[in-house]
Amino acid sequence: MTQFTNTLEFAKSLDAHDVLAKYRQEFYFPKLNGKEAIYLTGNSLGLQPKTALAALEQELEDWKNYGVEGHFHGKNPWFHYHKFLTEKAAKVVGALPHEVVVMNNLTVNLHLMMVSFYRPTATRYKIIMEAGAFPSDQYAMESQVRFHGYNQEDAIIEIAPREGEYHLRTEDIIDTINKNAGETALIMFSGVQYYSGQAFNMEAITAAGHQHGITVGFDLAHAAGNLLLKLHDWNVDFAVWCGYKYLNSGPGGVSGVFVNERFANAPELPRFAGWWGHKESERFLMKKGYIPEYGAAGWQLSNAPVLTMAVHNASLSIFEETGMEALTTKSKTLTAYLQYVLEQSGKGLKIITPEQRGCQLSILTDANGKALFEHLQKHGIIADWREPNVIRMAPTPLYNSFEDVWRVGEVLKGY
Ligand SMILES: *Cc1c(COP(=O)(O)O)cnc(C)c1O
């Protein structure tokens, strides 16, 4: 581990040696009090890439000039627009291109995946998930078990941290899987827990589930673009993520889906179908009888929302350029430096995020947490507050600097 020093010179020297430093210029930073903010909420809504506007304008131009013919004659024909994104998105999550498709929004995709991969039987109908999951995921799981006629109190097994602990031990997760294997149909976890910032051991959880023939899926909302993911190698069954957090694709932006290639040609698998998932070569024959396209693309329903996809495509191009290895390498040092600076501030801040993490640190505050949060805001730092008492800070390796992190420490000293 790098030996850190809590000085501006030191932070600047790390920035000078940062191969990703130049990407900061590729994003717009919001202003607070007339000055560029220190933006630490890329985990919630990533910043706007400067390339987004031109990408959007291209599609508006083609729509203006071609109308419906843009489906075939535009610069980037809309007929197979999703394909422009597939390979780039696959690289972000460590998948083969035919295992990935970009479509819809996150919670929608979670439900679509559950239609195919939560298939309860009389004996095996339970879902194992982390306690305190992001509310949308809790609601999705609850409504899915009810949809299948089960009682959520009985059908959902939540794993909580041990007394006095803030994150889950992998051994406890695997223990719960082993103990409930006979009744479990699905294991559904987040990749990075939104509240604690813990990165789960997806490979171990998947292996433990598969040992018992249980399907394993992940919600990667806080993991995509943040962790080095290897969904294919880990043999994950399915995953979903959103484009607007670490992937910087704008509010409500499109979502990505991973379906393991073991299911690429599985027309017998139940799914909710729509014309865009139909075998592409026959999509416009308008025939009766649904034949799914090969791979994850066979889960599409609707024609591509080209405008939000254009922004996502522009953003994914940046990730393609940097690669996830370089990003995660910087991320580890940047986040370790934030931890160091927080500890050095002398404010007794309690970080509940474990070593297994992405770039987010969650700080558990006392009764004065809101005041601390407001102090940060007043001094140009955009972090976020999560009820009941956590401040989250996520220095993202793509556009945050070591100097940003050092400044957080200075602002804390003034509190
Ligand atoms: C951000 C987030 C969501 C949001 O869902 P949308 O459908 O994009 O609104 C859902 N689940 C998790 C785990 C998240 O972090």
Short mmCIF file of C-alpha atoms and ligand atoms in Angstrom, two decimals:
data_model
loop_
_atom_site.label_atom_id
_atom_site.label_comp_id
_atom_site.label_asym_id
_atom_site.label_seq_id
_atom_site.Cartn_x
_atom_site.Cartn_y
_atom_site.Cartn_z
CA MET A 1 0.00 0.00 0.00
CA THR A 2 1.18 3.44 -0.89
CA GLN A 3 2.48 5.49 2.02
CA PHE A 4 0.13 8.48 2.13
CA THR A 5 0.80 12.04 3.26
CA ASN A 6 -1.91 14.53 4.08
CA THR A 7 -0.62 17.47 2.05
CA LEU A 8 -1.69 19.24 -1.12
CA GLU A 9 1.74 18.60 -2.67
CA PHE A 10 1.36 14.89 -2.09
CA ALA A 11 -2.15 14.81 -3.58
CA LYS A 12 -0.93 16.76 -6.59
CA SER A 13 1.98 14.41 -7.11
CA LEU A 14 -0.43 11.46 -7.22
CA ASP A 15 -2.53 13.34 -9.77
CA ALA A 16 0.57 14.06 -11.84
CA HIS A 17 1.27 10.33 -12.07
CA ASP A 18 -2.35 9.36 -12.74
CA VAL A 19 -2.77 7.98 -16.27
CA LEU A 20 -6.52 8.67 -16.04
CA ALA A 21 -6.19 12.28 -14.88
CA LYS A 22 -6.98 13.67 -18.32
CA TYR A 23 -10.51 12.21 -18.26
CA ARG A 24 -11.57 14.78 -15.70
CA GLN A 25 -11.66 17.30 -18.56
CA GLU A 26 -14.21 15.18 -20.38
CA PHE A 27 -16.99 15.84 -17.85
CA TYR A 28 -19.09 18.78 -16.75
CA PHE A 29 -18.94 19.53 -13.02
CA PRO A 30 -21.88 21.19 -11.27
CA LYS A 31 -21.19 24.40 -9.40
CA LEU A 32 -21.77 25.14 -5.74
CA ASN A 33 -21.47 28.76 -4.55
CA GLY A 34 -20.19 29.71 -7.99
CA LYS A 35 -17.30 27.23 -7.85
CA GLU A 36 -16.85 23.81 -9.38
CA ALA A 37 -18.04 21.32 -6.80
CA ILE A 38 -16.09 18.38 -5.48
CA TYR A 39 -18.45 15.76 -6.80
CA LEU A 40 -18.55 12.56 -4.76
CA THR A 41 -21.92 11.21 -5.86
CA GLY A 42 -21.03 9.39 -9.06
CA ASN A 43 -22.55 6.38 -7.28
CA SER A 44 -25.93 8.06 -7.47
CA LEU A 45 -25.87 10.05 -10.70
CA GLY A 46 -22.67 10.12 -12.72
CA LEU A 47 -21.56 13.38 -14.32
CA GLN A 48 -22.35 14.36 -17.89
CA PRO A 49 -19.66 13.45 -20.42
CA LYS A 50 -18.97 16.36 -22.75
CA THR A 51 -19.49 13.98 -25.68
CA ALA A 52 -23.13 13.35 -24.70
CA LEU A 53 -24.59 16.35 -26.47
CA ALA A 54 -23.09 15.63 -29.89
CA ALA A 55 -24.22 12.01 -29.66
CA LEU A 56 -27.74 13.13 -28.86
CA GLU A 57 -27.72 15.76 -31.60
CA GLN A 58 -26.68 13.20 -34.19
CA GLU A 59 -29.84 11.20 -33.57
CA LEU A 60 -32.04 14.30 -33.48
CA GLU A 61 -30.49 15.37 -36.80
CA ASP A 62 -31.17 11.97 -38.37
CA TRP A 63 -34.73 12.04 -37.10
CA LYS A 64 -35.11 15.56 -38.52
CA ASN A 65 -33.64 14.64 -41.90
CA TYR A 66 -34.87 11.08 -42.42
CA GLY A 67 -37.98 10.61 -40.31
CA VAL A 68 -38.82 6.94 -40.20
CA GLU A 69 -36.08 6.18 -42.72
CA GLY A 70 -33.61 6.83 -39.93
CA HIS A 71 -34.17 3.19 -38.95
CA PHE A 72 -32.11 2.22 -41.98
CA HIS A 73 -30.51 5.35 -43.42
CA GLY A 74 -29.38 7.26 -40.35
CA LYS A 75 -25.67 7.41 -39.55
CA ASN A 76 -26.30 4.85 -36.82
CA PRO A 77 -29.36 2.98 -38.10
CA TRP A 78 -31.94 2.65 -35.33
CA PHE A 79 -33.04 -0.77 -36.50
CA HIS A 80 -30.14 -2.37 -34.67
CA TYR A 81 -29.13 0.56 -32.50
CA HIS A 82 -28.70 -1.55 -29.35
CA LYS A 83 -25.87 -3.38 -31.09
CA PHE A 84 -23.68 -0.28 -31.03
CA LEU A 85 -23.62 -0.60 -27.25
CA THR A 86 -23.47 -4.33 -26.72
CA GLU A 87 -19.76 -4.97 -26.99
CA LYS A 88 -18.78 -1.97 -24.90
CA ALA A 89 -21.28 -2.85 -22.18
CA ALA A 90 -20.10 -6.47 -22.22
CA LYS A 91 -16.53 -5.34 -21.52
CA VAL A 92 -17.65 -3.30 -18.52
CA VAL A 93 -19.19 -6.38 -16.87
CA GLY A 94 -16.82 -9.09 -18.10
CA ALA A 95 -19.23 -10.81 -20.45
CA LEU A 96 -19.35 -12.15 -23.99
CA PRO A 97 -21.18 -9.76 -26.33
CA HIS A 98 -24.10 -12.11 -26.91
CA GLU A 99 -24.60 -12.32 -23.14
CA VAL A 100 -25.46 -8.63 -22.91
CA VAL A 101 -28.19 -6.33 -24.13
CA VAL A 102 -28.98 -2.73 -23.26
CA MET A 103 -32.70 -2.02 -22.89
CA ASN A 104 -35.40 -0.52 -20.64
CA ASN A 105 -34.70 0.59 -17.08
CA LEU A 106 -33.23 -1.31 -14.19
CA THR A 107 -36.23 -2.38 -12.14
CA VAL A 108 -38.11 -3.28 -15.31
CA ASN A 109 -35.25 -5.53 -16.33
CA LEU A 110 -35.08 -7.07 -12.88
CA HIS A 111 -38.71 -8.15 -13.27
CA LEU A 112 -38.12 -9.44 -16.79
CA MET A 113 -35.21 -11.54 -15.55
CA MET A 114 -37.29 -12.89 -12.67
CA VAL A 115 -39.95 -14.03 -15.11
CA SER A 116 -37.34 -16.31 -16.65
CA PHE A 117 -35.15 -17.13 -13.67
CA TYR A 118 -37.41 -17.19 -10.63
CA ARG A 119 -39.34 -20.34 -11.27
CA PRO A 120 -40.62 -21.57 -7.94
CA THR A 121 -41.86 -25.13 -7.45
CA ALA A 122 -43.93 -26.57 -4.61
CA THR A 123 -40.77 -27.42 -2.67
CA ARG A 124 -38.26 -24.84 -3.91
CA TYR A 125 -39.77 -21.38 -3.94
CA LYS A 126 -37.67 -19.19 -1.67
CA ILE A 127 -35.42 -16.27 -2.52
CA ILE A 128 -32.25 -15.57 -0.55
CA MET A 129 -31.16 -11.93 -0.54
CA GLU A 130 -29.29 -9.44 1.61
CA ALA A 131 -31.27 -7.66 4.32
CA GLY A 132 -31.67 -3.94 3.71
CA ALA A 133 -31.39 -4.23 -0.05
CA PHE A 134 -32.19 -1.18 -2.16
CA PRO A 135 -35.95 -0.64 -1.79
CA SER A 136 -36.74 -1.19 -5.47
CA ASP A 137 -35.17 -4.64 -5.22
CA GLN A 138 -37.07 -5.44 -2.04
CA TYR A 139 -40.35 -4.42 -3.70
CA ALA A 140 -39.50 -6.40 -6.82
CA MET A 141 -38.77 -9.56 -4.80
CA GLU A 142 -41.86 -9.15 -2.61
CA SER A 143 -44.16 -8.57 -5.55
CA GLN A 144 -42.65 -11.49 -7.48
CA VAL A 145 -43.21 -13.99 -4.67
CA ARG A 146 -46.75 -12.69 -4.19
CA PHE A 147 -47.34 -12.92 -7.93
CA HIS A 148 -46.48 -16.61 -7.68
CA GLY A 149 -48.89 -17.03 -4.77
CA TYR A 150 -46.44 -17.14 -1.89
CA ASN A 151 -46.22 -15.21 1.33
CA GLN A 152 -43.26 -12.84 1.40
CA GLU A 153 -42.58 -13.46 5.12
CA ASP A 154 -42.07 -17.11 4.33
CA ALA A 155 -40.62 -16.98 0.82
CA ILE A 156 -37.93 -14.34 1.28
CA ILE A 157 -34.87 -15.17 3.36
CA GLU A 158 -32.87 -12.08 4.26
CA ILE A 159 -29.30 -12.26 5.52
CA ALA A 160 -28.34 -9.53 7.97
CA PRO A 161 -24.94 -8.63 9.44
CA ARG A 162 -24.08 -10.16 12.81
CA GLU A 163 -24.85 -8.19 15.94
CA GLY A 164 -22.57 -5.15 16.08
CA GLU A 165 -21.33 -5.61 12.50
CA TYR A 166 -22.16 -3.55 9.43
CA HIS A 167 -21.56 -5.90 6.55
CA LEU A 168 -22.06 -9.53 5.72
CA ARG A 169 -19.46 -12.24 6.08
CA THR A 170 -19.20 -14.44 3.00
CA GLU A 171 -19.16 -17.50 5.29
CA ASP A 172 -22.56 -16.46 6.70
CA ILE A 173 -23.99 -16.03 3.21
CA ILE A 174 -22.78 -19.46 2.17
CA ASP A 175 -24.00 -20.96 5.42
CA THR A 176 -27.49 -19.60 4.80
CA ILE A 177 -27.42 -20.96 1.26
CA ASN A 178 -26.39 -24.41 2.47
CA LYS A 179 -28.99 -24.49 5.24
CA ASN A 180 -31.88 -23.43 2.99
CA ALA A 181 -30.81 -25.05 -0.26
CA GLY A 182 -33.66 -27.56 -0.32
CA GLU A 183 -36.28 -24.79 -0.41
CA THR A 184 -34.49 -22.12 -2.41
CA ALA A 185 -35.24 -21.25 -6.02
CA LEU A 186 -33.18 -18.09 -6.41
CA ILE A 187 -30.30 -16.18 -4.83
CA MET A 188 -30.51 -12.49 -5.63
CA PHE A 189 -27.86 -10.12 -4.30
CA SER A 190 -26.54 -6.73 -5.14
CA GLY A 191 -22.96 -6.57 -6.41
CA VAL A 192 -22.13 -3.60 -4.19
CA GLN A 193 -24.48 -2.89 -1.28
CA TYR A 194 -25.77 0.64 -1.79
CA TYR A 195 -25.81 1.55 1.93
CA SER A 196 -22.66 -0.07 3.32
CA GLY A 197 -20.61 -0.03 0.13
CA GLN A 198 -19.68 -3.69 0.62
CA ALA A 199 -18.75 -5.56 -2.55
CA PHE A 200 -20.06 -9.10 -2.32
CA ASN A 201 -18.01 -12.09 -3.34
CA MET A 202 -20.10 -12.84 -6.41
CA GLU A 203 -17.95 -15.73 -7.53
CA ALA A 204 -18.26 -17.54 -4.19
CA ILE A 205 -22.00 -16.84 -3.89
CA THR A 206 -22.61 -18.11 -7.42
CA ALA A 207 -20.58 -21.26 -6.83
CA ALA A 208 -22.38 -21.93 -3.55
CA GLY A 209 -25.77 -21.55 -5.22
CA HIS A 210 -24.89 -23.68 -8.20
CA GLN A 211 -23.67 -26.47 -5.96
CA HIS A 212 -27.30 -26.88 -4.96
CA GLY A 213 -28.80 -26.19 -8.37
CA ILE A 214 -30.01 -22.73 -7.34
CA THR A 215 -30.17 -19.89 -9.89
CA VAL A 216 -28.02 -16.90 -8.97
CA GLY A 217 -28.59 -13.30 -10.11
CA PHE A 218 -27.10 -9.93 -9.22
CA ASP A 219 -28.22 -6.34 -9.27
CA LEU A 220 -25.10 -4.47 -10.31
CA ALA A 221 -26.50 -0.93 -10.04
CA HIS A 222 -23.58 0.06 -7.79
CA ALA A 223 -21.08 -2.35 -9.28
CA ALA A 224 -21.14 -1.73 -13.03
CA GLY A 225 -18.37 0.71 -13.91
CA ASN A 226 -17.10 0.46 -10.33
CA LEU A 227 -15.74 -3.06 -9.85
CA LEU A 228 -13.74 -5.36 -12.07
CA LEU A 229 -16.53 -7.77 -12.95
CA LYS A 230 -16.17 -11.17 -14.59
CA LEU A 231 -19.76 -12.29 -14.94
CA HIS A 232 -18.99 -14.88 -17.58
CA ASP A 233 -16.06 -16.45 -15.76
CA TRP A 234 -17.95 -16.43 -12.47
CA ASN A 235 -20.74 -18.26 -14.26
CA VAL A 236 -23.43 -15.92 -12.94
CA ASP A 237 -26.86 -16.80 -14.34
CA PHE A 238 -28.18 -13.29 -14.90
CA ALA A 239 -27.52 -9.70 -13.87
CA VAL A 240 -28.99 -6.23 -14.33
CA TRP A 241 -27.56 -2.75 -13.86
CA CYS A 242 -28.37 0.85 -14.63
CA GLY A 243 -26.57 3.28 -16.89
CA TYR A 244 -26.84 6.45 -14.85
CA LYS A 245 -24.74 5.76 -11.74
CA TYR A 246 -21.06 5.00 -12.39
CA LEU A 247 -21.83 4.70 -16.09
CA ASN A 248 -22.65 8.40 -16.46
CA SER A 249 -25.50 8.09 -18.92
CA GLY A 250 -27.98 10.58 -17.55
CA PRO A 251 -31.01 10.55 -15.23
CA GLY A 252 -33.27 7.58 -15.85
CA GLY A 253 -30.88 6.32 -18.50
CA VAL A 254 -31.07 2.87 -20.02
CA SER A 255 -30.15 -0.32 -18.23
CA GLY A 256 -28.06 -3.35 -19.10
CA VAL A 257 -28.81 -7.04 -18.78
CA PHE A 258 -26.56 -10.08 -18.64
CA VAL A 259 -27.90 -13.53 -19.46
CA ASN A 260 -25.35 -16.33 -19.25
CA GLU A 261 -24.70 -17.93 -22.63
CA ARG A 262 -25.98 -21.23 -21.22
CA PHE A 263 -29.42 -19.68 -21.85
CA ALA A 264 -28.60 -18.09 -25.20
CA ASN A 265 -30.65 -20.63 -27.06
CA ALA A 266 -33.38 -21.58 -24.64
CA PRO A 267 -36.72 -20.84 -26.31
CA GLU A 268 -38.42 -23.09 -23.73
CA LEU A 269 -37.52 -20.68 -20.93
CA PRO A 270 -40.60 -18.63 -20.00
CA ARG A 271 -40.21 -14.97 -20.80
CA PHE A 272 -42.30 -11.93 -21.54
CA ALA A 273 -41.86 -11.36 -25.24
CA GLY A 274 -42.03 -8.36 -27.54
CA TRP A 275 -41.22 -7.77 -31.18
CA TRP A 276 -37.69 -6.46 -30.61
CA GLY A 277 -36.61 -9.74 -29.03
CA HIS A 278 -37.88 -11.72 -31.99
CA LYS A 279 -35.35 -13.41 -34.26
CA GLU A 280 -33.90 -10.38 -35.96
CA SER A 281 -33.88 -11.70 -39.52
CA GLU A 282 -37.65 -12.15 -39.32
CA ARG A 283 -38.59 -9.24 -37.09
CA PHE A 284 -40.23 -7.26 -39.84
CA LEU A 285 -42.05 -10.16 -41.46
CA MET A 286 -44.79 -9.45 -38.89
CA LYS A 287 -45.55 -13.14 -38.57
CA LYS A 288 -47.37 -14.95 -35.83
CA GLY A 289 -45.28 -17.11 -33.50
CA TYR A 290 -42.48 -15.75 -31.35
CA ILE A 291 -38.95 -16.99 -31.95
CA PRO A 292 -36.42 -15.42 -29.58
CA GLU A 293 -33.23 -13.94 -30.97
CA TYR A 294 -30.06 -15.72 -29.84
CA GLY A 295 -28.57 -14.54 -26.55
CA ALA A 296 -29.57 -11.74 -24.22
CA ALA A 297 -31.00 -9.82 -27.21
CA GLY A 298 -33.88 -12.31 -27.13
CA TRP A 299 -35.18 -10.66 -23.97
CA GLN A 300 -35.82 -7.29 -25.63
CA LEU A 301 -39.39 -6.10 -25.84
CA SER A 302 -39.49 -2.70 -27.46
CA ASN A 303 -37.61 -0.83 -30.11
CA ALA A 304 -34.59 0.97 -28.72
CA PRO A 305 -35.01 4.31 -26.89
CA VAL A 306 -32.42 5.82 -29.19
CA LEU A 307 -32.07 9.21 -27.50
CA THR A 308 -31.08 7.88 -24.09
CA MET A 309 -29.07 5.12 -25.72
CA ALA A 310 -27.08 7.67 -27.69
CA VAL A 311 -25.89 9.23 -24.45
CA HIS A 312 -25.14 5.83 -22.97
CA ASN A 313 -23.18 4.90 -26.07
CA ALA A 314 -21.07 8.05 -25.82
CA SER A 315 -20.34 7.31 -22.19
CA LEU A 316 -19.53 3.65 -22.79
CA SER A 317 -16.95 4.74 -25.36
CA ILE A 318 -14.99 6.38 -22.56
CA PHE A 319 -15.04 3.14 -20.56
CA GLU A 320 -13.91 1.27 -23.63
CA GLU A 321 -10.96 3.62 -23.91
CA THR A 322 -9.87 3.39 -20.27
CA GLY A 323 -10.77 -0.24 -19.63
CA MET A 324 -11.98 -1.40 -16.23
CA GLU A 325 -8.52 -2.56 -15.09
CA ALA A 326 -7.02 0.93 -15.10
CA LEU A 327 -10.14 2.37 -13.48
CA THR A 328 -10.23 -0.14 -10.66
CA THR A 329 -6.49 0.18 -10.07
CA LYS A 330 -6.81 3.93 -9.57
CA SER A 331 -10.03 3.47 -7.64
CA LYS A 332 -8.33 1.35 -4.97
CA THR A 333 -5.68 4.00 -4.30
CA LEU A 334 -8.09 6.93 -4.52
CA THR A 335 -10.53 5.36 -2.07
CA ALA A 336 -7.75 4.27 0.28
CA TYR A 337 -6.56 7.88 0.23
CA LEU A 338 -10.06 9.09 1.13
CA GLN A 339 -10.13 6.63 4.02
CA TYR A 340 -6.74 7.93 5.17
CA VAL A 341 -7.83 11.56 4.90
CA LEU A 342 -11.07 10.86 6.80
CA GLU A 343 -9.13 9.12 9.55
CA GLN A 344 -6.59 11.96 9.66
CA SER A 345 -9.33 14.55 10.08
CA GLY A 346 -9.52 13.71 13.76
CA LYS A 347 -13.32 13.81 13.76
CA GLY A 348 -13.69 10.20 14.82
CA LEU A 349 -15.66 9.31 11.70
CA LYS A 350 -16.79 5.71 11.58
CA ILE A 351 -16.37 4.11 8.17
CA ILE A 352 -18.59 1.04 7.87
CA THR A 353 -17.45 0.02 4.38
CA PRO A 354 -15.19 -3.05 4.43
CA GLU A 355 -12.01 -3.61 2.39
CA GLN A 356 -14.08 -5.52 -0.17
CA ARG A 357 -15.56 -2.51 -1.90
CA GLY A 358 -15.61 -0.31 -4.93
CA CYS A 359 -14.93 3.40 -4.59
CA GLN A 360 -17.71 4.26 -2.14
CA LEU A 361 -17.11 4.83 1.55
CA SER A 362 -20.08 4.97 3.91
CA ILE A 363 -19.63 7.01 7.05
CA LEU A 364 -21.89 6.21 9.96
CA THR A 365 -22.70 9.45 11.76
CA ASP A 366 -24.10 10.24 15.17
CA ALA A 367 -27.00 12.54 15.96
CA ASN A 368 -25.16 15.47 14.33
CA GLY A 369 -24.74 13.71 11.01
CA LYS A 370 -27.04 16.03 9.10
CA ALA A 371 -25.07 19.06 10.34
CA LEU A 372 -21.83 17.52 9.13
CA PHE A 373 -23.42 16.75 5.80
CA GLU A 374 -24.57 20.37 5.49
CA HIS A 375 -21.12 21.63 6.41
CA LEU A 376 -19.67 19.61 3.53
CA GLN A 377 -22.26 21.00 1.15
CA LYS A 378 -21.64 24.56 2.29
CA HIS A 379 -17.97 24.09 1.45
CA GLY A 380 -18.48 22.81 -2.05
CA ILE A 381 -18.62 19.07 -1.51
CA ILE A 382 -21.49 17.11 -2.98
CA ALA A 383 -21.78 13.86 -1.02
CA ASP A 384 -25.03 12.12 -0.22
CA TRP A 385 -27.12 11.41 2.78
CA ARG A 386 -28.85 8.10 3.23
CA GLU A 387 -31.41 7.61 5.96
CA PRO A 388 -31.14 6.81 8.76
CA ASN A 389 -27.59 8.06 9.36
CA VAL A 390 -25.05 7.46 6.65
CA ILE A 391 -23.04 9.87 4.52
CA ARG A 392 -21.79 8.24 1.34
CA MET A 393 -18.77 9.50 -0.55
CA ALA A 394 -17.69 7.96 -3.82
CA PRO A 395 -14.53 9.32 -5.41
CA THR A 396 -14.91 7.95 -8.90
CA PRO A 397 -11.65 7.18 -10.67
CA LEU A 398 -12.85 8.58 -13.99
CA TYR A 399 -13.24 12.19 -12.90
CA ASN A 400 -12.20 12.61 -9.29
CA SER A 401 -8.67 13.59 -8.35
CA PHE A 402 -6.46 13.02 -5.34
CA GLU A 403 -6.63 16.75 -4.82
CA ASP A 404 -10.44 16.49 -4.52
CA VAL A 405 -9.96 13.92 -1.80
CA TRP A 406 -7.37 16.00 0.03
CA ARG A 407 -9.77 18.96 -0.01
CA VAL A 408 -12.44 16.85 1.70
CA GLY A 409 -10.04 16.45 4.61
CA GLU A 410 -9.41 20.19 4.76
CA VAL A 411 -13.14 20.94 4.83
CA LEU A 412 -13.60 18.39 7.61
CA LYS A 413 -10.90 20.03 9.68
CA GLY A 414 -12.96 23.22 9.58
CA TYR A 415 -16.02 21.46 11.01
C1 LIG B 1 -30.22 2.77 -8.13
C2 LIG B 1 -30.79 1.44 -7.88
C3 LIG B 1 -32.05 1.09 -8.40
C4 LIG B 1 -32.89 2.09 -9.16
O1 LIG B 1 -33.78 1.45 -10.01
P1 LIG B 1 -34.37 2.16 -11.30
O2 LIG B 1 -35.25 1.15 -11.88
O3 LIG B 1 -33.20 2.53 -12.18
O4 LIG B 1 -35.07 3.39 -10.86
C5 LIG B 1 -32.51 -0.19 -8.17
N1 LIG B 1 -31.77 -1.09 -7.48
C6 LIG B 1 -30.57 -0.78 -6.96
C7 LIG B 1 -29.78 -1.81 -6.22
C8 LIG B 1 -30.05 0.50 -7.13
O5 LIG B 1 -28.87 0.81 -6.61
#
